[in-house]
Short mmCIF file of C-alpha atoms in Angstrom, two decimals:
data_model
loop_
_atom_site.label_atom_id
_atom_site.label_comp_id
_atom_site.label_asym_id
_atom_site.label_seq_id
_atom_site.Cartn_x
_atom_site.Cartn_y
_atom_site.Cartn_z
CA MET A 22 115.05 90.27 126.19
CA THR A 23 116.96 93.52 125.66
CA ASN A 24 120.10 94.10 127.69
CA ARG A 25 122.40 96.95 126.75
CA TYR A 26 125.74 97.54 128.40
CA ILE A 27 125.79 101.32 127.99
CA GLY A 28 123.10 103.99 127.78
CA ARG A 29 122.14 106.09 124.78
CA GLU A 30 123.13 109.48 126.20
CA ALA A 31 126.60 108.23 127.15
CA VAL A 32 127.28 107.29 123.53
CA LYS A 33 125.75 110.47 122.11
CA LEU A 34 127.86 112.58 124.46
CA ALA A 35 131.04 110.74 123.46
CA VAL A 36 130.36 111.25 119.75
CA GLY A 37 128.95 114.76 120.06
CA ILE A 38 125.54 113.86 118.63
CA GLU A 39 122.78 116.34 119.46
CA GLY A 40 119.04 116.13 119.01
CA SER A 41 116.88 113.05 118.68
CA ASP A 42 117.07 112.33 114.94
CA ARG A 43 119.70 109.60 115.35
CA ASN A 44 118.40 108.06 118.57
CA SER A 45 117.07 104.88 116.97
CA VAL A 46 120.32 104.41 115.05
CA ILE A 47 122.40 104.82 118.21
CA ASP A 48 120.12 102.39 120.06
CA SER A 49 120.52 99.75 117.36
CA HIS A 50 124.32 100.04 117.41
CA ILE A 51 124.40 99.75 121.21
CA GLU A 52 122.19 96.67 121.05
CA ALA A 53 124.38 95.10 118.35
CA ALA A 54 127.54 95.90 120.31
CA SER A 55 126.11 94.32 123.46
CA ARG A 56 125.19 91.11 121.65
CA GLU A 57 128.62 91.02 119.98
CA ILE A 58 130.22 91.09 123.42
CA ASP A 59 127.98 88.25 124.62
CA GLY A 60 129.12 86.15 121.68
CA LEU A 61 132.75 87.17 122.06
CA VAL A 62 133.06 85.84 125.61
CA ASN A 63 130.15 83.36 125.85
CA ARG A 64 128.59 85.13 128.83
CA ARG A 65 125.95 87.71 129.69
CA PHE A 66 126.56 90.66 132.00
CA ILE A 67 123.03 91.41 133.18
CA PRO A 68 121.44 88.49 135.04
CA ILE A 69 118.33 86.60 134.02
CA THR A 70 116.02 84.45 136.13
CA ALA A 71 115.33 81.12 134.45
CA THR A 72 115.05 77.34 134.79
CA ARG A 73 117.70 75.32 132.94
CA PRO A 74 117.32 71.56 132.32
CA TYR A 75 120.33 69.23 132.47
CA PRO A 76 120.74 65.52 131.74
CA TRP A 77 121.24 62.98 134.48
CA PRO A 78 125.03 63.12 134.91
CA THR A 79 125.71 59.43 134.21
CA LYS A 80 125.31 60.29 130.53
CA ASN A 81 128.62 59.88 128.67
CA GLY A 82 130.20 58.27 131.71
CA ARG A 83 130.15 61.35 133.96
CA VAL A 84 130.15 60.91 137.71
CA THR A 85 126.67 60.85 139.20
CA TRP A 86 127.07 63.49 141.89
CA TRP A 87 127.93 66.68 140.03
CA ILE A 88 126.58 68.65 137.08
CA PRO A 89 128.72 70.90 134.87
CA LEU A 90 126.86 74.06 133.88
CA ASP A 91 126.92 75.52 130.39
CA GLU A 92 126.17 79.04 131.66
CA ASP A 93 127.31 81.24 134.54
CA LEU A 94 125.20 80.67 137.67
CA LEU A 95 124.83 83.35 140.34
CA SER A 96 122.37 81.73 142.74
CA VAL A 97 119.88 78.86 142.97
CA SER A 98 116.28 79.21 144.09
CA ALA A 99 115.30 75.60 143.33
CA LEU A 100 117.10 72.38 142.35
CA THR A 101 114.88 69.46 141.38
CA LYS A 102 115.41 65.93 140.08
CA GLU A 103 113.18 63.52 138.22
CA GLY A 104 112.62 59.91 139.20
CA ASP A 105 109.45 58.28 140.40
CA ASP A 106 108.33 61.86 141.05
CA VAL A 107 109.81 65.34 140.98
CA THR A 108 111.86 65.92 144.13
CA ALA A 109 113.44 69.12 145.39
CA ILE A 110 117.01 68.90 146.67
CA SER A 111 117.61 71.07 149.72
CA SER A 112 120.25 73.78 149.46
CA SER A 113 121.95 72.21 152.47
CA ASN A 114 122.61 69.07 150.42
CA TYR A 115 124.60 70.52 147.53
CA PHE A 116 127.51 72.87 146.87
CA LEU A 117 127.91 75.61 144.27
CA GLU A 118 131.44 75.46 142.90
CA PRO A 119 134.05 76.79 142.78
CA GLN A 120 133.73 78.06 146.33
CA GLY A 121 135.92 80.99 147.22
CA ILE A 122 135.98 82.14 143.59
CA GLY A 123 132.35 82.17 142.52
CA PRO A 124 129.91 83.51 141.81
CA PRO A 125 129.66 82.92 138.98
CA TYR A 126 129.52 79.18 139.61
CA HIS A 127 130.31 76.53 137.02
CA ARG A 128 129.01 73.31 138.57
CA ILE A 129 126.69 71.90 141.23
CA GLU A 130 127.94 69.09 143.46
CA ILE A 131 125.88 66.88 145.75
CA ASP A 132 127.17 66.87 149.34
CA LEU A 133 128.32 63.26 149.58
CA SER A 134 127.84 63.30 153.35
CA SER A 135 124.10 63.83 152.79
CA ALA A 136 121.44 61.39 151.62
CA ALA A 137 120.71 63.46 148.50
CA PHE A 138 121.37 62.16 144.99
CA PHE A 139 120.56 62.87 141.36
CA SER A 140 118.19 60.48 139.57
CA SER A 141 116.19 60.15 136.37
CA LYS A 142 113.26 58.38 134.75
CA ASP A 143 113.61 56.13 131.71
CA THR A 144 115.65 58.70 129.81
CA HIS A 145 118.64 60.73 130.93
CA GLN A 146 117.43 63.83 129.13
CA ARG A 147 116.44 66.98 131.05
CA GLN A 148 116.11 65.17 134.34
CA ILE A 149 117.77 67.79 136.54
CA ARG A 150 116.31 71.31 136.64
CA VAL A 151 118.12 74.33 138.03
CA THR A 152 116.09 77.47 138.73
CA GLY A 153 118.02 80.56 139.63
CA SER A 154 119.80 83.71 138.55
CA TRP A 155 122.18 83.29 135.60
CA GLY A 156 124.89 85.67 134.45
CA TYR A 157 128.43 86.85 135.11
CA GLY A 158 127.48 89.25 137.88
CA ASN A 159 124.70 91.27 139.45
CA ALA A 160 126.48 94.45 140.55
CA THR A 161 124.23 97.51 140.70
CA LYS A 162 124.47 101.26 141.23
CA ALA A 163 122.03 103.54 143.01
CA ALA A 164 119.59 105.21 140.60
CA GLY A 165 117.40 107.28 142.88
CA ALA A 166 113.86 106.34 143.85
CA LEU A 167 110.35 106.17 142.48
CA ASP A 168 108.52 109.49 142.50
CA GLY A 169 105.07 107.97 142.86
CA ALA A 170 103.86 104.42 143.36
CA LEU A 171 103.61 101.77 140.66
CA GLY A 172 100.19 100.48 141.59
CA ASP A 173 99.83 97.80 138.92
CA THR A 174 101.94 95.29 137.03
CA THR A 175 101.17 96.49 133.51
CA GLY A 176 101.92 100.21 133.55
CA THR A 177 104.86 101.19 131.36
CA SER A 178 105.47 104.71 132.65
CA LEU A 179 107.16 105.61 135.92
CA SER A 180 108.55 108.75 137.49
CA VAL A 181 111.94 108.98 139.20
CA THR A 182 113.47 111.45 141.61
CA ASN A 183 116.71 112.04 139.68
CA ALA A 184 116.77 111.99 135.89
CA SER A 185 120.57 112.05 135.73
CA LEU A 186 120.85 108.53 137.16
CA ALA A 187 118.81 106.59 134.57
CA ASP A 188 119.63 106.51 130.86
CA VAL A 189 117.75 105.02 127.95
CA GLY A 190 119.08 101.47 127.64
CA ASP A 191 119.56 100.92 131.38
CA THR A 192 118.13 97.86 133.10
CA LEU A 193 116.71 98.96 136.43
CA LEU A 194 115.94 96.89 139.52
CA VAL A 195 113.03 97.80 141.80
CA GLY A 196 112.50 95.19 144.47
CA SER A 197 113.07 91.95 142.57
CA GLU A 198 111.64 93.25 139.27
CA GLN A 199 113.84 94.27 136.35
CA LEU A 200 112.63 97.10 134.11
CA PHE A 201 114.22 98.16 130.81
CA VAL A 202 114.25 101.89 130.01
CA SER A 203 113.27 102.50 126.39
CA GLU A 204 112.63 106.27 126.47
CA ARG A 205 112.53 109.37 128.67
CA SER A 206 110.14 112.32 128.76
CA THR A 207 109.55 115.36 130.95
CA LYS A 208 107.84 115.88 134.27
CA ASP A 209 107.13 119.15 136.04
CA THR A 210 109.68 119.71 138.81
CA ALA A 211 107.16 121.76 140.82
CA THR A 212 109.33 124.88 140.66
CA ASN A 213 109.35 127.85 138.26
CA THR A 214 111.88 130.37 137.07
CA ASN A 215 112.24 133.33 139.41
CA GLY A 216 113.47 135.95 136.97
CA ALA A 217 113.63 136.42 133.21
CA LEU A 218 116.31 134.95 130.93
CA THR A 219 117.73 136.70 127.88
CA LYS A 220 118.55 135.02 124.58
CA SER A 221 122.24 134.69 125.38
CA LYS A 222 124.40 131.60 125.85
CA SER A 223 126.56 133.60 128.24
CA GLU A 224 123.66 133.95 130.66
CA THR A 225 124.16 130.66 132.45
CA THR A 226 122.49 131.29 135.82
CA VAL A 227 118.84 130.29 136.11
CA THR A 228 117.19 131.33 139.35
CA VAL A 229 114.22 129.21 140.41
CA GLY A 230 111.74 129.40 143.24
CA ASP A 231 113.05 126.26 144.96
CA GLY A 232 116.50 124.96 144.08
CA THR A 233 115.91 121.69 145.95
CA LYS A 234 113.54 120.62 143.17
CA VAL A 235 116.35 120.39 140.58
CA LEU A 236 119.51 118.26 140.72
CA ALA A 237 122.95 118.71 139.18
CA GLY A 238 123.41 116.49 136.14
CA GLU A 239 119.79 116.73 135.03
CA ILE A 240 118.61 118.15 131.73
CA ILE A 241 115.80 120.64 132.27
CA LEU A 242 113.30 122.08 129.82
CA ILE A 243 112.07 125.68 129.99
CA GLU A 244 109.51 126.26 127.26
CA SER A 245 111.27 124.60 124.29
CA GLU A 246 114.88 125.18 125.35
CA ARG A 247 116.84 122.39 127.00
CA MET A 248 119.53 123.22 129.53
CA TYR A 249 122.11 121.01 131.22
CA VAL A 250 122.38 121.66 134.96
CA GLU A 251 126.06 121.80 135.88
CA SER A 252 125.57 122.75 139.53
CA VAL A 253 123.00 123.97 142.04
CA SER A 254 123.70 126.61 144.68
CA GLY A 255 120.67 127.56 146.73
CA ASN A 256 118.04 128.59 144.20
CA ASP A 257 120.58 129.33 141.45
CA LEU A 258 121.22 126.78 138.73
CA THR A 259 124.39 127.00 136.64
CA VAL A 260 123.43 125.66 133.23
CA GLU A 261 124.60 125.10 129.69
CA ARG A 262 122.08 126.83 127.44
CA ALA A 263 120.58 125.50 124.19
CA TYR A 264 121.59 121.98 125.14
CA ASP A 265 121.13 118.99 122.83
CA ALA A 266 120.52 121.10 119.71
CA SER A 267 117.56 122.92 121.25
CA THR A 268 116.93 126.55 120.26
CA LEU A 269 118.32 129.34 122.40
CA ALA A 270 115.50 131.65 123.49
CA ALA A 271 114.50 134.38 125.93
CA HIS A 272 112.17 133.36 128.77
CA ASN A 273 109.95 135.41 131.02
CA THR A 274 109.83 134.85 134.76
CA ALA A 275 107.50 132.28 136.36
CA LYS A 276 107.99 129.71 133.61
CA ASP A 277 107.57 126.02 134.47
CA VAL A 278 110.76 124.00 134.83
CA TYR A 279 110.61 120.41 133.62
CA ALA A 280 113.11 117.55 133.94
CA PHE A 281 113.28 114.26 132.03
CA ARG A 282 112.10 112.17 134.96
CA THR A 283 109.37 110.13 133.28
CA LEU A 284 110.68 106.80 132.02
CA THR A 285 109.02 104.49 129.52
CA VAL A 286 109.84 100.94 130.59
CA THR A 287 109.15 97.31 129.81
CA ARG A 288 108.16 95.36 132.90
CA GLY A 289 109.29 92.02 134.28
CA GLU A 290 112.44 91.84 132.17
CA ASN A 291 114.81 88.86 132.05
CA GLY A 292 112.49 86.36 133.68
CA THR A 293 111.59 88.54 136.66
CA THR A 294 107.99 89.10 137.73
CA ALA A 295 106.25 92.46 137.38
CA ALA A 296 105.03 93.70 140.76
CA THR A 297 103.55 96.74 142.44
CA HIS A 298 105.98 99.17 144.08
CA SER A 299 105.43 101.87 146.67
CA ASP A 300 106.27 105.55 146.35
CA ALA A 301 109.93 106.29 147.15
CA ALA A 302 110.96 102.67 146.53
CA ALA A 303 114.71 102.52 145.89
CA ILE A 304 115.90 102.07 142.31
CA THR A 305 119.21 100.55 141.29
CA LYS A 306 120.58 99.86 137.83
CA TYR A 307 122.79 97.02 136.69
CA ALA A 308 126.44 97.95 136.26
CA PRO A 309 128.49 95.60 134.03
CA PRO A 310 132.29 95.57 134.48
CA ALA A 311 134.04 98.75 133.32
CA GLU A 312 135.89 96.94 130.50
CA ILE A 313 132.58 95.65 129.14
CA VAL A 314 131.03 99.12 129.20
CA ALA A 315 134.09 100.63 127.49
CA LEU A 316 134.11 98.01 124.73
CA CYS A 317 130.38 98.40 124.18
CA LYS A 318 130.80 102.15 123.78
CA ALA A 319 133.73 101.74 121.40
CA LEU A 320 131.91 99.16 119.25
CA ALA A 321 128.75 101.25 119.08
CA ILE A 322 130.69 104.39 118.13
CA GLY A 323 132.86 102.50 115.64
CA ASN A 324 129.85 101.03 113.88
CA TYR A 325 128.02 104.35 113.92
CA GLU A 326 130.97 106.11 112.28
CA ALA A 327 131.43 103.24 109.82
CA GLU A 328 127.78 103.49 108.81
CA LYS A 329 128.16 107.23 108.27
CA GLY A 330 131.07 106.45 105.96
CA GLY A 331 129.01 103.94 104.00
CA TRP A 332 131.00 101.07 105.55
CA THR A 333 133.95 102.15 103.40
CA GLY A 334 136.33 102.60 106.32
CA THR A 335 136.30 106.40 105.95
CA VAL A 336 134.45 109.27 107.60
CA GLY A 337 133.89 112.67 105.99
CA SER A 338 134.36 113.76 102.40
CA GLY A 339 136.81 115.64 100.25
CA GLU A 340 139.80 117.05 102.12
CA GLY A 341 138.07 116.19 105.40
CA THR A 342 138.05 112.44 104.71
CA VAL A 343 139.52 110.40 107.55
CA ARG A 344 140.27 106.67 107.38
CA VAL A 345 138.94 104.73 110.34
CA THR A 346 141.01 101.74 111.49
CA GLN A 347 139.95 98.73 113.55
CA SER A 348 143.26 98.20 115.34
CA GLY A 349 142.17 99.97 118.53
CA LEU A 350 138.88 98.07 118.64
CA ASN A 351 140.65 94.78 118.03
CA LYS A 352 142.98 95.43 120.97
CA MET A 353 140.00 96.14 123.20
CA ARG A 354 138.25 92.98 121.99
CA ASP A 355 141.35 90.89 122.68
CA LYS A 356 141.73 92.34 126.17
CA VAL A 357 138.10 91.64 127.06
CA GLN A 358 138.22 88.16 125.58
CA ARG A 359 141.38 87.24 127.48
CA ARG A 360 139.85 88.33 130.76
CA TYR A 361 136.22 87.26 130.41
CA LEU A 362 136.05 84.34 127.95
CA ARG A 363 134.00 81.44 129.27
CA HIS A 364 135.01 78.16 127.66
CA LEU A 365 132.00 76.14 126.59
CA ILE A 366 131.83 72.66 128.10
CA GLY A 367 128.94 71.14 126.19
CA ALA A 368 127.01 70.18 129.29
CA VAL A 369 123.76 69.70 127.42
#
């Protein structure tokens, strides 16, 4: 399970890192920062689908009609109890609490006006099973659509309609399947340059045959030069040349224009089931709270800079040496912990 709370390009842009040489290092720092946040507040911010076992609630003298949960619960797809046989408890016979505040929910209570009850076999252990979606929240943002069907459940490459909306490290949702983006590569946009380009960074207008094939915010590739598309007006693209440490070059007319719309993904992430998906199926991506994203970025950048300084607390050398302090990060940690800390209750 790999859940990152910010994408690779967002961190690289903040630090001013160009090229791909440090991609794996950035990825590892984002992953470490995300797991640090999980541990800091005892919660996860991208949901998983799983079954959690709980003891029959008479253990340790607890009341028999409610179960405290040791993890945030978003929704329940099945609640079962042991006994003489395994029995499902209807959703109409229990409450997810606290109502009016959750999700996330912290306990499940039997509706005492119903005939439902919790029970167990000879042992109290793992007699109640809760299957559902677990996590602090499941907010998502639009991330375009599939550009081509996913016709099987094992393929790890997909094409999207808008490369600017999906970053490496994002967890996408297509239907009910989660997919983790581990890399991006190019796809032909089906339009070409309509005019030559000189080797000049000041020449920032690229005219193409069909401007509807390229979107603002995308990174395009013409021959070996990358360009960031700032805006699109008709068939004219306003771009930043030699983007991401690529080499500025002259280009003849009728050159293919590529965009980074091919995503390498892992399928069926976080307990979801890989499925087939039709062309143009909507894509969303999980969007953790803004404070979580900001802290993840700060931690990843802080650790990246600390590593560059040999973990000495300094960056640079000679007269350019700068001491890096942790006070700002600590304030961000404290703020996030005060707002999001989930107190463990030892339910299992």
